[in-house]
Short mmCIF file of C-alpha atoms in Angstrom, two decimals:
data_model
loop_
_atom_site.label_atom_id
_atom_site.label_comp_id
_atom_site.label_asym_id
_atom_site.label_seq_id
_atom_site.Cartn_x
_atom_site.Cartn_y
_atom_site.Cartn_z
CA UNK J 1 44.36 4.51 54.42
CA UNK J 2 43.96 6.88 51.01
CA UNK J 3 41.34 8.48 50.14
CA UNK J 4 39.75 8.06 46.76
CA UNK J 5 41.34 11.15 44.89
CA UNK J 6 38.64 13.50 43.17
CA UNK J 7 40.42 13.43 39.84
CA UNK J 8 39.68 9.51 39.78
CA UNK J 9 35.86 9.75 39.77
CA UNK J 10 35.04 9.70 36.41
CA UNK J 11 31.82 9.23 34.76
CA UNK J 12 30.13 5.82 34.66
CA UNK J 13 26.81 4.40 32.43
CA UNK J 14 25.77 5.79 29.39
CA UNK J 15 24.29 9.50 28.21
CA UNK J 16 21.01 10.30 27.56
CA UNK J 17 22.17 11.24 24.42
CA UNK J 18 24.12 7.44 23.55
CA UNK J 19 20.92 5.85 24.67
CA UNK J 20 18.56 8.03 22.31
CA UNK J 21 20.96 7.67 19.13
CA UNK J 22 20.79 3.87 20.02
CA UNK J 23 17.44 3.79 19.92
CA UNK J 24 16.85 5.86 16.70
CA UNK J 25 19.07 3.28 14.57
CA UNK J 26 17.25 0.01 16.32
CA UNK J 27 13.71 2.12 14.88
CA UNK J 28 15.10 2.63 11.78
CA UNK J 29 16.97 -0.96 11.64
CA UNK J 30 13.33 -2.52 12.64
CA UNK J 31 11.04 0.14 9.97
CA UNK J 32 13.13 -1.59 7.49
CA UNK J 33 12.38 -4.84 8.50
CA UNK J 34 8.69 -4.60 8.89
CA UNK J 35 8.40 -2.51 5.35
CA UNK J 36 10.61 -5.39 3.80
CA UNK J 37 8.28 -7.65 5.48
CA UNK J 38 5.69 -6.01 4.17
CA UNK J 39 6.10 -6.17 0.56
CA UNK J 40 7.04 -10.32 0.72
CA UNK J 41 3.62 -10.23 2.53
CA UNK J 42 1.74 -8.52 -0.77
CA UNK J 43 3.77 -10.68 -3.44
CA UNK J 44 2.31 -13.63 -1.49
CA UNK J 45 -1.21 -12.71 -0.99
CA UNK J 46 -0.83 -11.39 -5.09
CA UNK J 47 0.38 -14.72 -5.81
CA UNK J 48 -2.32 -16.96 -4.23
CA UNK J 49 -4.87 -14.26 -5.86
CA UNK J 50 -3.23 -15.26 -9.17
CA UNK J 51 -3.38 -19.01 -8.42
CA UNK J 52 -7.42 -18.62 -7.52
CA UNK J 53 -7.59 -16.49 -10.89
CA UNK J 54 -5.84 -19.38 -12.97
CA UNK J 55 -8.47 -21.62 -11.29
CA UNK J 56 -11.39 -19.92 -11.86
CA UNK J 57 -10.59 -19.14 -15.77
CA UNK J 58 -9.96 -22.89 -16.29
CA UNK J 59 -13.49 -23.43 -14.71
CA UNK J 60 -15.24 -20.65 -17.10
CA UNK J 61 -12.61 -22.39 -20.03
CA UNK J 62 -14.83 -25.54 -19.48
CA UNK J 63 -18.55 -24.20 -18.99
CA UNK J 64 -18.00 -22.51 -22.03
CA UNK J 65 -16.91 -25.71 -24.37
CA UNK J 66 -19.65 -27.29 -22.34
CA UNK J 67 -22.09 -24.73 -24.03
CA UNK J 68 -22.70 -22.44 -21.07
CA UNK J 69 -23.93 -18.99 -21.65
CA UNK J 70 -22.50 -15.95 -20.18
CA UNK J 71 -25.21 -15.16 -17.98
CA UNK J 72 -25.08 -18.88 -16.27
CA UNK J 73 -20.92 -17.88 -16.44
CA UNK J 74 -21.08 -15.30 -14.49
CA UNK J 75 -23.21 -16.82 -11.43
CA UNK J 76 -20.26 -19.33 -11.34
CA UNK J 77 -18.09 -16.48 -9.96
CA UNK J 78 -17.20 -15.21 -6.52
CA UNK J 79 -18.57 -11.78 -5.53
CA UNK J 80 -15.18 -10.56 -5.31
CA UNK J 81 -13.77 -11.15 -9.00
CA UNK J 82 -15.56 -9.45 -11.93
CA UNK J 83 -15.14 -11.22 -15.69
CA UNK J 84 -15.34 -9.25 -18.81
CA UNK J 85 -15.15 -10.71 -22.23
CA UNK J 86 -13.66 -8.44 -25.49
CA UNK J 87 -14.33 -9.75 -28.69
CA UNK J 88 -11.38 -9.11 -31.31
CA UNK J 89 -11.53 -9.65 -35.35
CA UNK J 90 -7.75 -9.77 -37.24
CA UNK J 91 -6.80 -9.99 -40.24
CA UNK J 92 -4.59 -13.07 -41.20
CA UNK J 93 -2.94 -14.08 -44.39
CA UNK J 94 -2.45 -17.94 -44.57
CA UNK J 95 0.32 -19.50 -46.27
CA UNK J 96 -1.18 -19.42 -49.84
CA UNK J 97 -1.71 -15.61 -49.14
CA UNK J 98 -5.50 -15.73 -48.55
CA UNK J 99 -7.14 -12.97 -45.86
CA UNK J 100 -8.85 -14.15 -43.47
CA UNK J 101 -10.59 -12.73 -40.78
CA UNK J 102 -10.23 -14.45 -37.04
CA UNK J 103 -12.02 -13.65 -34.27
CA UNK J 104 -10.55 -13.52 -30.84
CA UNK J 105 -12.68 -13.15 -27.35
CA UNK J 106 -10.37 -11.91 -24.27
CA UNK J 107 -11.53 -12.87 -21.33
CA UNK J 108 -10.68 -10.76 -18.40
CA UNK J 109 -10.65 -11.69 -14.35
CA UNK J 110 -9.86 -8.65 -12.25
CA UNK J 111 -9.67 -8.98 -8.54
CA UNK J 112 -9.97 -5.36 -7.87
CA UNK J 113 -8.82 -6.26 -3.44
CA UNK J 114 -5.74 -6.74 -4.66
CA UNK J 115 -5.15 -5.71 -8.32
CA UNK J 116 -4.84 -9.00 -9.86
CA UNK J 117 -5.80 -9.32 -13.00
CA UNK J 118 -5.43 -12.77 -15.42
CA UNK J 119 -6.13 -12.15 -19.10
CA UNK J 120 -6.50 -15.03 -21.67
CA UNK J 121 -7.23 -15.06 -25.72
CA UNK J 122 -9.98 -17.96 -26.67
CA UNK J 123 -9.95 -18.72 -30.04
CA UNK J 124 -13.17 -20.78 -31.87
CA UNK J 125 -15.32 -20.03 -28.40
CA UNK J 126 -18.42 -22.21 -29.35
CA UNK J 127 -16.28 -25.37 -30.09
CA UNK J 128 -12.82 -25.96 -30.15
CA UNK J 129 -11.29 -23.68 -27.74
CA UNK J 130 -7.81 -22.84 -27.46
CA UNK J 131 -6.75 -20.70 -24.39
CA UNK J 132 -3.19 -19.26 -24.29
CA UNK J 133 -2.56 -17.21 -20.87
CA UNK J 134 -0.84 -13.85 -21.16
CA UNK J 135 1.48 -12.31 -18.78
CA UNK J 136 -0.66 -10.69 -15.70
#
């Protein structure tokens, strides 16, 4: 019988070394996930904030061409959102070339929680109102 020659025995499993570079990219692979995951996460729960925020403004849209005052207005709202209103005059020139002076309201809802914010011009507020939404 031979004996196992000492040159033959070689080294077998992995450093200490291997293993801890393995497990530095795996954290780093898995940080990226969760920060990816993350933001996806945010855009969601900023979306659904925006949704509510639509809702709510269509709501206060409609108590105030029902003749509601701001006071009853703002006991419609949740605790969370705050409303401000901004009145605006401009000057217009029609198509004959008479000046006229429009007034504008913009109604703000800002959901400070998450930093949503909806903004809408109303036009004519005690009767015919005309909402156009802006970008949030």
């Amino acid at each position: 019988m031979t004996q196992p020659s000492e040159q033959h025995v070689g080294r077998s499993g992995f450093t200490f070394l291997e293993i801890l570079v393995a497990v530095g990219i795996i954290t780093v692979i898995a940080v990226a996930a969760l920060h990816s995951r993350s933001v996806i996460i945010r855009a969601e729960h900023k979306a659904y904030r925006l949704d509510e925020a639509r809702m709510l403004m269509r709501g206060l849209v409609a108590h105030r061409r029902a003749g509601m005052e701001n006071d009853d207005l703002l006991e419609t709202m949740p605790a969370e959102w705050q409303w401000m209103e901004t009145p605006i005059s401009t000057d217009v020139t029609d198509s004959a070339g008479a000046h006229h002076v429009a007034t504008w309201h913009v109604w703000r809802l800002i959901h400070h929680g998450s930093g949503t914010t909806l903004e809408i011009a109303v036009d004519n507020i005690g009767g015919n109102t005309n909402a156009q939404e802006s970008l949030p």
